[in-house]
Coordinates of C-alpha atoms in Angstrom, one line a residue:
M939 CA -1.0 23.1 -24.5
N940 CA -2.8 22.2 -27.7
D941 CA -0.3 20.6 -30.0
F942 CA -2.7 17.9 -31.1
G943 CA -2.9 17.7 -34.9
P944 CA -5.7 16.2 -37.0
D945 CA -7.3 13.2 -35.4
M946 CA -6.5 10.2 -37.6
T947 CA -7.6 7.5 -35.2
S948 CA -11.0 5.8 -35.0
K949 CA -11.2 6.2 -31.2
N950 CA -9.7 8.3 -28.5
A951 CA -8.1 6.1 -25.8
V952 CA -7.5 7.2 -22.2
L953 CA -4.2 7.0 -20.4
L954 CA -4.4 7.2 -16.6
I955 CA -0.9 7.8 -15.1
I956 CA -0.7 7.5 -11.3
L957 CA 2.4 9.2 -9.9
D958 CA 2.7 7.3 -6.6
G959 CA 3.6 9.5 -3.7
W960 CA 3.5 12.8 -5.6
G961 CA 1.7 15.3 -3.4
Y962 CA 1.4 19.1 -3.5
S963 CA 3.1 21.6 -1.1
N964 CA 4.2 25.2 -1.5
N965 CA 7.1 24.6 0.9
I966 CA 10.6 24.3 -0.6
E967 CA 12.4 22.7 2.3
G968 CA 11.9 18.9 2.3
N969 CA 10.1 19.1 -1.0
A970 CA 11.8 16.9 -3.5
I971 CA 9.3 17.9 -6.2
K972 CA 9.8 21.6 -5.8
Q973 CA 13.6 21.2 -5.7
A974 CA 13.8 19.0 -8.8
K975 CA 14.2 20.3 -12.3
T976 CA 10.9 19.4 -13.9
L977 CA 10.7 21.2 -17.2
H978 CA 7.9 19.0 -18.6
W979 CA 5.9 18.9 -15.5
D980 CA 6.0 22.6 -15.2
R981 CA 4.9 23.0 -18.7
L982 CA 1.9 20.6 -18.1
T983 CA 0.8 22.4 -15.0
T984 CA 0.9 25.8 -16.6
Q985 CA -0.6 25.0 -20.0
C986 CA -3.1 22.2 -19.3
P987 CA -6.3 22.0 -17.3
N988 CA -5.3 21.0 -13.7
T989 CA -6.5 21.1 -10.2
L990 CA -5.7 19.6 -6.7
I991 CA -7.8 16.8 -5.3
T992 CA -8.1 15.2 -1.9
A993 CA -6.5 11.8 -1.1
S994 CA -6.6 11.5 2.6
G995 CA -8.8 11.3 5.8
E996 CA -12.5 11.1 5.5
H997 CA -12.3 11.8 1.8
V998 CA -11.0 8.3 1.2
G999 CA -12.8 6.4 4.1
L1000 CA -10.0 6.9 6.7
P1001 CA -10.1 8.6 10.1
K1002 CA -9.8 12.4 10.1
D1003 CA -6.3 13.6 9.3
Q1004 CA -5.1 10.1 8.5
A1005 CA -2.6 10.2 5.6
G1006 CA -3.7 8.3 2.5
N1007 CA -1.8 5.3 1.1
S1008 CA -1.4 3.4 -2.1
E1009 CA -4.0 0.7 -1.3
V1010 CA -6.6 3.2 -0.3
G1011 CA -5.8 5.5 -3.1
H1012 CA -6.1 2.9 -5.8
I1013 CA -9.3 1.5 -4.3
H1014 CA -10.9 4.9 -4.6
I1015 CA -9.5 5.7 -8.0
G1016 CA -11.1 2.4 -9.3
A1017 CA -14.3 2.5 -7.2
G1018 CA -15.6 6.0 -8.1
R1019 CA -17.2 6.3 -4.7
L1020 CA -16.4 6.7 -1.0
I1021 CA -15.4 3.4 0.6
Q1022 CA -15.0 3.0 4.3
Q1023 CA -11.6 1.4 4.8
D1024 CA -10.6 -1.5 6.9
L1025 CA -8.8 0.7 9.4
Q1026 CA -11.9 2.7 10.1
R1027 CA -14.2 -0.4 10.1
I1028 CA -12.1 -2.1 12.7
N1029 CA -11.7 1.1 14.7
T1030 CA -15.5 1.5 14.8
S1031 CA -15.9 -2.2 15.9
I1032 CA -13.5 -1.6 18.8
E1033 CA -15.0 1.7 19.9
S1034 CA -18.6 0.3 19.8
G1035 CA -17.6 -2.8 21.9
H1036 CA -18.6 -5.1 19.1
F1037 CA -15.0 -6.3 18.7
K1038 CA -15.1 -8.1 22.0
T1039 CA -18.2 -10.0 21.1
I1040 CA -17.0 -11.4 17.7
T1041 CA -18.1 -15.1 18.1
Q1042 CA -15.2 -16.4 16.0
T1043 CA -12.6 -14.8 18.2
Q1044 CA -14.2 -15.8 21.4
T1045 CA -14.6 -19.4 20.3
L1046 CA -11.0 -19.5 18.9
F1047 CA -9.4 -18.2 22.1
R1048 CA -11.3 -20.6 24.3
K1049 CA -10.3 -23.5 22.1
I1050 CA -6.6 -22.6 22.3
R1051 CA -6.8 -22.4 26.1
K1052 CA -8.6 -25.8 26.3
Q1053 CA -6.1 -27.5 24.1
G1054 CA -3.1 -26.1 26.0
R1055 CA -1.8 -24.4 22.9
T1056 CA -0.5 -20.8 22.3
L1057 CA -1.9 -17.8 20.3
H1058 CA 0.8 -16.0 18.3
L1059 CA -0.1 -12.4 17.4
I1060 CA 2.1 -11.2 14.5
G1061 CA 2.0 -7.8 12.9
L1062 CA 3.3 -4.3 12.5
L1063 CA 3.6 -2.4 15.8
S1064 CA 2.6 1.0 14.4
E1065 CA 0.4 4.0 14.7
G1066 CA 0.9 4.7 11.0
G1067 CA -2.5 3.2 10.1
V1068 CA -1.3 2.0 6.7
H1069 CA -0.8 -1.7 7.2
S1070 CA -2.0 -2.0 10.9
H1071 CA -2.7 0.0 14.0
I1072 CA -1.4 -0.6 17.5
N1073 CA -4.9 -0.1 18.9
H1074 CA -6.0 -3.3 17.0
L1075 CA -3.3 -5.3 18.7
L1076 CA -4.2 -3.9 22.1
A1077 CA -7.8 -4.9 21.6
L1078 CA -6.8 -8.4 20.7
I1079 CA -4.6 -8.6 23.7
E1080 CA -7.5 -7.6 25.9
V1081 CA -9.8 -10.2 24.6
A1082 CA -7.2 -13.0 24.6
N1083 CA -6.1 -12.2 28.2
E1084 CA -9.7 -12.2 29.4
A1085 CA -10.2 -15.6 27.8
Q1086 CA -7.0 -16.8 29.7
C1087 CA -5.5 -17.6 26.3
P1088 CA -1.6 -17.9 26.4
T1089 CA -0.5 -15.3 23.9
H1090 CA 2.9 -14.4 22.4
I1091 CA 3.4 -11.1 20.5
H1092 CA 5.8 -11.0 17.6
A1093 CA 6.2 -7.3 16.9
I1094 CA 7.3 -6.1 13.5
L1095 CA 8.8 -2.6 13.7
D1096 CA 7.8 0.2 11.3
G1097 CA 10.0 3.2 10.7
R1098 CA 8.6 3.7 7.2
D1099 CA 5.0 4.9 7.7
T1100 CA 6.2 6.3 11.0
P1101 CA 9.4 8.2 12.0
P1102 CA 12.5 6.0 11.4
S1103 CA 13.3 5.7 15.1
S1104 CA 9.9 5.9 16.8
A1105 CA 9.5 2.2 17.9
K1106 CA 11.0 2.7 21.4
Q1107 CA 8.0 4.6 22.7
D1108 CA 5.7 2.1 21.1
L1109 CA 7.5 -0.8 22.8
I1110 CA 7.5 1.0 26.1
N1111 CA 3.7 1.6 25.8
L1112 CA 3.2 -2.1 24.8
E1113 CA 5.2 -3.5 27.7
R1114 CA 3.3 -1.2 30.1
Y1115 CA 0.0 -2.5 28.7
I1116 CA 0.9 -6.2 29.1
E1117 CA 2.7 -5.8 32.4
N1118 CA -0.3 -7.0 34.3
K1119 CA -1.7 -9.3 31.6
T1120 CA -0.9 -12.7 33.0
Y1121 CA -1.2 -14.6 29.8
V1122 CA 0.6 -12.3 27.4
K1123 CA 4.3 -12.0 26.5
L1124 CA 6.3 -10.0 24.0
T1125 CA 8.7 -12.6 22.5
T1126 CA 10.3 -11.5 19.2
L1127 CA 11.1 -8.3 17.2
S1128 CA 11.8 -7.8 13.6
G1129 CA 12.1 -4.8 11.3
R1130 CA 9.5 -4.8 8.5
F1131 CA 12.4 -4.9 5.9
W1132 CA 12.6 -8.6 6.8
A1133 CA 9.1 -9.7 7.9
M1134 CA 7.1 -7.7 5.3
D1135 CA 9.0 -8.1 2.1
R1136 CA 6.6 -8.3 -0.9
D1137 CA 9.2 -8.4 -3.7
C1138 CA 10.0 -12.1 -3.5
R1139 CA 13.2 -11.6 -1.6
W1140 CA 12.7 -14.9 0.2
E1141 CA 16.0 -14.7 2.0
R1142 CA 14.5 -11.8 4.0
T1143 CA 11.3 -13.7 4.7
Q1144 CA 13.4 -16.6 5.9
Q1145 CA 15.2 -14.5 8.5
A1146 CA 11.8 -13.5 10.0
Y1147 CA 10.4 -17.0 9.7
N1148 CA 13.4 -18.6 11.5
I1149 CA 13.1 -16.3 14.5
L1150 CA 9.5 -17.3 14.9
T1151 CA 9.9 -21.1 14.5
N1152 CA 13.5 -21.7 15.7
P1153 CA 14.5 -18.9 18.0
S1154 CA 17.7 -18.6 20.0
P1155 CA 16.4 -16.5 22.9
Q1156 CA 18.7 -13.7 24.1
T1157 CA 19.1 -12.4 27.6
F1158 CA 17.9 -8.9 26.8
N1159 CA 14.4 -7.4 26.6
A1160 CA 12.8 -5.5 23.7
I1161 CA 14.1 -2.1 24.6
Q1162 CA 17.7 -3.4 25.1
A1163 CA 17.4 -5.2 21.7
L1164 CA 16.2 -2.0 20.0
E1165 CA 18.9 0.2 21.5
Q1166 CA 21.5 -2.3 20.4
S1167 CA 20.2 -2.0 16.9
Y1168 CA 20.3 1.8 17.1
Q1169 CA 23.9 1.6 18.1
H1170 CA 24.6 -0.2 14.9
N1171 CA 22.7 2.5 12.9
L1172 CA 19.8 0.2 12.2
T1173 CA 16.6 2.1 12.4
D1174 CA 13.2 0.5 13.1
E1175 CA 12.6 -0.8 9.6
F1176 CA 15.9 -2.6 9.4
V1177 CA 16.1 -4.1 12.9
N1178 CA 17.4 -7.7 12.6
P1179 CA 15.0 -10.4 13.7
V1180 CA 15.7 -11.2 17.3
A1181 CA 14.2 -13.5 19.9
L1182 CA 13.7 -12.0 23.4
N1183 CA 14.3 -13.6 26.7
E1184 CA 10.9 -15.2 26.9
A1185 CA 10.7 -16.5 23.4
H1186 CA 9.4 -19.9 22.6
P1187 CA 9.2 -21.4 19.0
I1188 CA 5.9 -21.5 17.2
S1189 CA 4.5 -25.0 17.0
S1190 CA 2.6 -26.3 14.0
E1191 CA -0.3 -27.0 16.4
D1192 CA -0.4 -23.4 17.6
T1193 CA -2.6 -20.6 16.2
V1194 CA -1.2 -17.6 14.3
L1195 CA -3.2 -14.4 14.0
C1196 CA -1.8 -11.6 11.8
F1197 CA -3.2 -8.3 13.1
N1198 CA -2.3 -6.3 9.9
F1199 CA -5.4 -5.4 8.0
R1200 CA -3.6 -5.0 4.7
A1201 CA -2.5 -8.0 2.8
D1202 CA 0.2 -7.2 0.3
R1203 CA 3.2 -7.1 2.7
M1204 CA 2.2 -10.2 4.7
H1205 CA 1.5 -12.9 2.2
Q1206 CA 5.1 -14.1 1.9
L1207 CA 5.5 -14.7 5.7
L1208 CA 2.1 -16.3 5.9
Q1209 CA 2.8 -18.6 3.0
A1210 CA 6.0 -19.7 4.8
L1211 CA 4.1 -20.4 8.0
G1212 CA 1.1 -22.1 6.5
Q1213 CA 1.4 -23.2 2.8
E1214 CA 1.5 -26.9 2.2
R1215 CA 3.6 -26.8 -0.9
F1216 CA 6.5 -24.4 -0.3
D1217 CA 10.0 -24.6 -1.9
H1218 CA 11.5 -21.2 -1.2
F1219 CA 13.5 -22.4 1.8
E1220 CA 13.6 -25.3 4.3
R1221 CA 11.1 -25.1 7.2
P1222 CA 11.7 -26.8 10.6
I1223 CA 8.0 -27.2 11.4
Q1224 CA 5.0 -28.5 9.6
P1225 CA 2.6 -25.9 8.1
I1226 CA 0.4 -24.2 10.6
Q1227 CA -3.2 -25.2 10.1
S1228 CA -4.8 -22.6 12.5
L1229 CA -4.1 -19.4 10.6
Y1230 CA -6.1 -16.2 11.0
T1231 CA -6.0 -12.6 9.6
M1232 CA -7.9 -9.5 10.4
T1233 CA -9.3 -9.2 6.8
P1234 CA -9.2 -11.6 3.8
F1235 CA -5.7 -12.0 2.4
P1236 CA -5.9 -13.3 -1.2
N1237 CA -2.5 -14.9 -1.5
S1238 CA -2.4 -16.5 2.0
P1239 CA -2.8 -20.3 2.5
P1240 CA -6.3 -21.5 1.5
H1241 CA -7.2 -22.5 5.1
T1242 CA -6.6 -19.0 6.4
Q1243 CA -9.7 -17.4 8.1
A1244 CA -10.5 -13.7 8.5
L1245 CA -12.1 -12.0 11.4
F1246 CA -13.6 -9.2 9.2
K1247 CA -15.0 -9.9 5.8
H1248 CA -14.3 -7.7 2.8
E1249 CA -17.2 -5.5 1.6
Q1250 CA -18.0 -6.3 -2.0
H1251 CA -17.3 -3.4 -4.3
I1252 CA -19.4 -3.8 -7.5
M1253 CA -19.1 -1.8 -10.7
T1254 CA -15.5 -0.7 -10.4
L1255 CA -13.8 1.0 -13.3
G1256 CA -12.4 -2.2 -14.6
E1257 CA -15.7 -4.1 -14.4
V1258 CA -17.6 -1.3 -16.2
L1259 CA -15.1 -1.4 -19.1
E1260 CA -15.4 -5.2 -19.3
M1261 CA -19.2 -4.9 -19.4
N1262 CA -18.9 -2.5 -22.3
Q1263 CA -16.4 -4.6 -24.2
L1264 CA -13.6 -2.0 -23.8
K1265 CA -10.0 -3.3 -23.7
Q1266 CA -7.7 -2.2 -20.9
L1267 CA -4.1 -2.6 -19.9
R1268 CA -2.6 -2.3 -16.4
I1269 CA 1.1 -1.7 -16.1
A1270 CA 3.4 -1.2 -13.1
E1271 CA 6.6 -2.2 -11.5
T1272 CA 6.7 -5.1 -9.0
E1273 CA 6.3 -2.8 -6.0
K1274 CA 2.9 -1.4 -7.2
Y1275 CA 1.6 -4.2 -9.4
A1276 CA -1.0 -5.2 -6.8
H1277 CA -2.2 -1.7 -6.7
V1278 CA -3.1 -1.3 -10.4
T1279 CA -4.7 -4.7 -10.4
F1280 CA -6.0 -6.1 -7.0
F1281 CA -6.7 -2.8 -5.3
M1282 CA -7.8 -1.0 -8.4
D1283 CA -10.5 -3.7 -8.7
G1284 CA -11.9 -3.2 -5.3
G1285 CA -9.7 -5.6 -3.4
Q1286 CA -10.4 -8.7 -5.5
K1287 CA -8.7 -10.7 -8.2
A1288 CA -10.4 -9.8 -11.5
N1289 CA -9.7 -11.9 -14.5
Y1290 CA -11.4 -9.8 -17.2
S1291 CA -11.3 -11.2 -20.7
M1292 CA -10.7 -7.7 -22.1
M1293 CA -7.8 -6.9 -19.7
D1294 CA -4.1 -7.3 -20.2
T1295 CA -1.6 -6.8 -17.4
L1296 CA 2.1 -6.1 -17.6
L1297 CA 4.5 -6.4 -14.6
I1298 CA 7.9 -4.7 -14.9
P1299 CA 10.4 -6.2 -12.4
S1300 CA 11.7 -3.7 -9.9
P1301 CA 15.5 -3.6 -9.4
K1302 CA 16.9 -6.0 -6.8
V1303 CA 18.4 -3.6 -4.4
K1304 CA 18.1 -3.2 -0.6
T1305 CA 16.5 0.3 -0.8
Y1306 CA 15.5 2.3 -3.8
D1307 CA 17.7 5.3 -3.1
Q1308 CA 20.4 3.1 -4.7
T1309 CA 18.5 3.2 -8.0
P1310 CA 16.2 6.2 -8.0
E1311 CA 15.2 5.5 -11.6
M1312 CA 14.0 2.0 -10.6
S1313 CA 12.7 0.3 -13.8
L1314 CA 10.9 3.4 -15.2
K1315 CA 12.8 3.4 -18.5
T1316 CA 11.6 -0.1 -19.3
L1317 CA 8.0 0.7 -18.1
N1318 CA 7.8 3.9 -20.1
Q1319 CA 9.0 2.2 -23.3
K1320 CA 6.3 -0.5 -22.9
L1321 CA 3.8 2.2 -22.3
I1322 CA 4.8 4.0 -25.5
E1323 CA 4.6 0.8 -27.4
A1324 CA 1.1 0.1 -26.0
L1325 CA -0.1 3.6 -27.0
Q1326 CA 1.2 3.2 -30.5
T1327 CA -0.7 0.0 -31.1
S1328 CA -4.0 1.8 -30.6
E1329 CA -5.2 -1.6 -29.1
Y1330 CA -6.4 -0.3 -25.8
D1331 CA -9.3 1.9 -24.8
L1332 CA -7.8 2.5 -21.3
I1333 CA -4.3 2.1 -20.0
I1334 CA -3.6 2.5 -16.3
A1335 CA 0.1 3.0 -15.4
N1336 CA 1.8 3.5 -12.0
F1337 CA 5.0 5.4 -11.7
S1338 CA 6.3 4.3 -8.3
N1339 CA 9.6 6.3 -8.0
A1340 CA 8.4 9.3 -5.9
D1341 CA 6.9 7.0 -3.3
M1342 CA 9.5 4.2 -3.1
V1343 CA 12.5 6.5 -3.1
G1344 CA 10.7 9.0 -0.9
H1345 CA 10.2 6.3 1.8
T1346 CA 14.0 6.1 2.2
G1347 CA 14.1 9.7 3.5
K1348 CA 17.0 10.5 1.2
I1349 CA 15.9 13.8 -0.5
A1350 CA 18.8 14.1 -3.0
Q1351 CA 17.9 10.7 -4.4
T1352 CA 14.2 11.5 -4.4
I1353 CA 14.9 14.6 -6.4
E1354 CA 16.7 12.4 -8.9
A1355 CA 13.6 10.1 -8.9
I1356 CA 11.4 13.0 -9.6
E1357 CA 13.6 14.1 -12.5
C1358 CA 13.4 10.6 -13.9
I1359 CA 9.6 10.8 -13.9
D1360 CA 9.7 14.2 -15.5
Q1361 CA 11.9 12.8 -18.3
A1362 CA 9.5 9.9 -18.8
L1363 CA 6.6 12.3 -19.1
G1364 CA 8.5 14.3 -21.6
E1365 CA 9.0 11.2 -23.7
L1366 CA 5.3 10.4 -23.5
I1367 CA 3.8 13.8 -24.4
P1368 CA 4.6 13.6 -28.2
I1369 CA 3.1 10.1 -28.3
I1370 CA 0.0 11.2 -26.5
Q1371 CA -0.4 14.1 -28.9
R1372 CA 0.3 11.9 -32.0
T1373 CA -2.3 9.3 -30.9
H1374 CA -4.9 11.8 -29.7
T1375 CA -5.0 10.1 -26.4
H1376 CA -6.8 11.6 -23.4
C1377 CA -4.2 11.6 -20.6
I1378 CA -4.9 12.1 -16.9
I1379 CA -1.9 12.5 -14.6
T1380 CA -2.7 12.2 -10.9
A1381 CA -1.4 10.7 -7.7
D1382 CA -2.7 8.3 -5.0
H1383 CA -1.3 10.2 -2.0
G1384 CA 1.6 12.5 -1.0
N1385 CA 5.1 11.7 0.1
A1386 CA 7.9 13.2 -1.9
E1387 CA 6.8 16.7 -1.3
S1388 CA 7.1 16.4 2.5
M1389 CA 10.4 14.7 3.5
G1390 CA 11.6 16.8 6.4
T1391 CA 15.3 17.5 6.7
P1392 CA 18.4 15.3 6.5
E1393 CA 18.7 15.5 10.3
H1394 CA 15.0 14.7 10.8
P1395 CA 13.8 12.8 7.7
I1396 CA 10.1 12.1 7.2
T1397 CA 9.7 8.7 5.5
S1398 CA 5.9 8.4 5.8
H1399 CA 3.0 9.6 3.6
S1400 CA 1.5 13.1 3.9
N1401 CA -2.1 14.1 3.9
N1402 CA -1.5 16.8 1.3
L1403 CA -3.6 17.3 -1.8
V1404 CA -2.5 15.6 -5.0
P1405 CA -2.4 16.9 -8.6
F1406 CA -4.9 16.2 -11.4
V1407 CA -3.8 17.2 -14.9
Y1408 CA -5.6 16.6 -18.2
V1409 CA -3.5 16.4 -21.4
G1410 CA -5.6 15.8 -24.4
P1411 CA -7.3 17.0 -27.7
D1412 CA -10.4 18.4 -26.2
E1413 CA -11.1 21.7 -24.3
Y1414 CA -12.0 21.3 -20.6
R1415 CA -11.8 23.1 -17.3
C1416 CA -11.5 21.4 -14.0
A1417 CA -14.1 21.4 -11.3
S1418 CA -13.0 22.3 -7.7
K1419 CA -13.3 20.4 -4.4
K1420 CA -12.8 17.0 -6.0
S1421 CA -11.3 13.7 -4.7
L1422 CA -9.8 10.4 -5.9
S1423 CA -13.4 9.1 -6.1
D1424 CA -14.1 11.4 -9.0
I1425 CA -11.4 9.9 -11.3
A1426 CA -13.3 6.8 -12.5
P1427 CA -16.4 8.8 -13.6
T1428 CA -14.0 11.2 -15.4
V1429 CA -12.4 8.3 -17.3
L1430 CA -15.7 6.9 -18.2
S1431 CA -16.9 10.3 -19.5
L1432 CA -13.9 10.6 -21.7
L1433 CA -14.6 7.1 -23.1
D1434 CA -18.3 8.1 -23.7
C1435 CA -19.2 5.1 -21.4
P1436 CA -22.2 5.1 -19.1
I1437 CA -21.4 5.8 -15.5
P1438 CA -23.2 3.3 -13.2
Q1439 CA -25.3 4.4 -10.3
A1440 CA -23.0 2.8 -7.8
M1441 CA -20.4 5.4 -8.7
T1442 CA -21.4 8.5 -6.8
G1443 CA -18.3 10.5 -8.0
K1444 CA -18.7 13.1 -10.7
S1445 CA -16.4 14.0 -13.6
I1446 CA -13.6 16.4 -12.7
L1447 CA -13.5 17.7 -16.3
I1448 CA -16.2 20.2 -17.5
P1449 CA -16.4 20.7 -21.3
I1450 CA -15.7 24.3 -22.6
S1451 CA -18.4 24.9 -25.2

């Protein structure tokens, strides 16, 4: 597709579009992308240089066959090299036995026991490996029980990165594991819809907070509570916060340890538990001073301590642009704003002088199958305006619809979301051509192409390959066997910008002479 006229601009900018959750599969059944009417996408993938790249497992620093996710995907897109992820780092620590010897943990648990206080383990009970892993909880339980540290587990149920009604077996396994652990109790349950909101729906966070700090214990156990929720058609993600028969309120003098390793969906609850200045709702207890996380959480209360430190990622894509005085824009809806900023910059807050950011508020709905378009029209219009200014050397945009609607398991609505994306691309293409922009369209992981059936929906990510498409004024072909780590070097090559040694990825685009 070479509809690019004479180049009237002084520079060729790069537009990097990340279609969140847009994987590749030949299957038709359960594939919202294949079933959607995608006139513009079909044209791009038949007329433009394109290939498929890896976005899961060892290719992005995860365990073998582990599906990718938005955090990991954006980290690798920005880093331009392979980064061992927190999931794998913690797994390795547990497998080697090092986890049991972490001085900070040993000292903390002994201190709690000596003071007669309680350890509260809060996190996502899941084998999904996206925000947490159940094995990390089991390792903490083992160490705490050996230290004779009174421990209460507050389990957040998944059903989003795992099958919608899979928590029952996880709870059975957990209760068996703690059956002979004298010092450990399972005390509350909550669906992640409540406890892990990241969209400032503080009324949801309040429901989870209240069950932790001011519970009304019920007479039933965890399995009974879950089955009661299922009877009301509430799957794991949406289980109402409930205190079980052995629940006791968290005291401000207790210790809270969040065993999620990913920050973005826990910062609201942790702020409610530990932030000194907090005005989102009334709190019955004083802020908790002894607050811990598995890895550093940037928006948590300042006194929060982490068991595992973040590895510093230098020379990310954004940093290289800043060093070369190239101007950049990051744009996304609320749901993916942290990904195009914090995670794209290697898991750190970067305040580059040559970088602008634009957050487009996502619709205030319970689940995005209610508004498959989300706020894409507004985002796309802002994107078009930014391209037409010729102000930026690089624009990074995230289209979140395929992932956010795909997570609902509603294939008809996800098809609608895909068609909204296709329409947005159709509106962008003439602007890309008119401005002689180099455009890369790719994805961070799969989801919408592998959704199961209406009877057995799949709401989690896939480990499928993802697309890489080049739309631009120059002639290229695509190299094979590439991954997300090769995107940053590709962008820098298009900008004629030196690629730092720290980036071990190679450009996906090969010039045709």
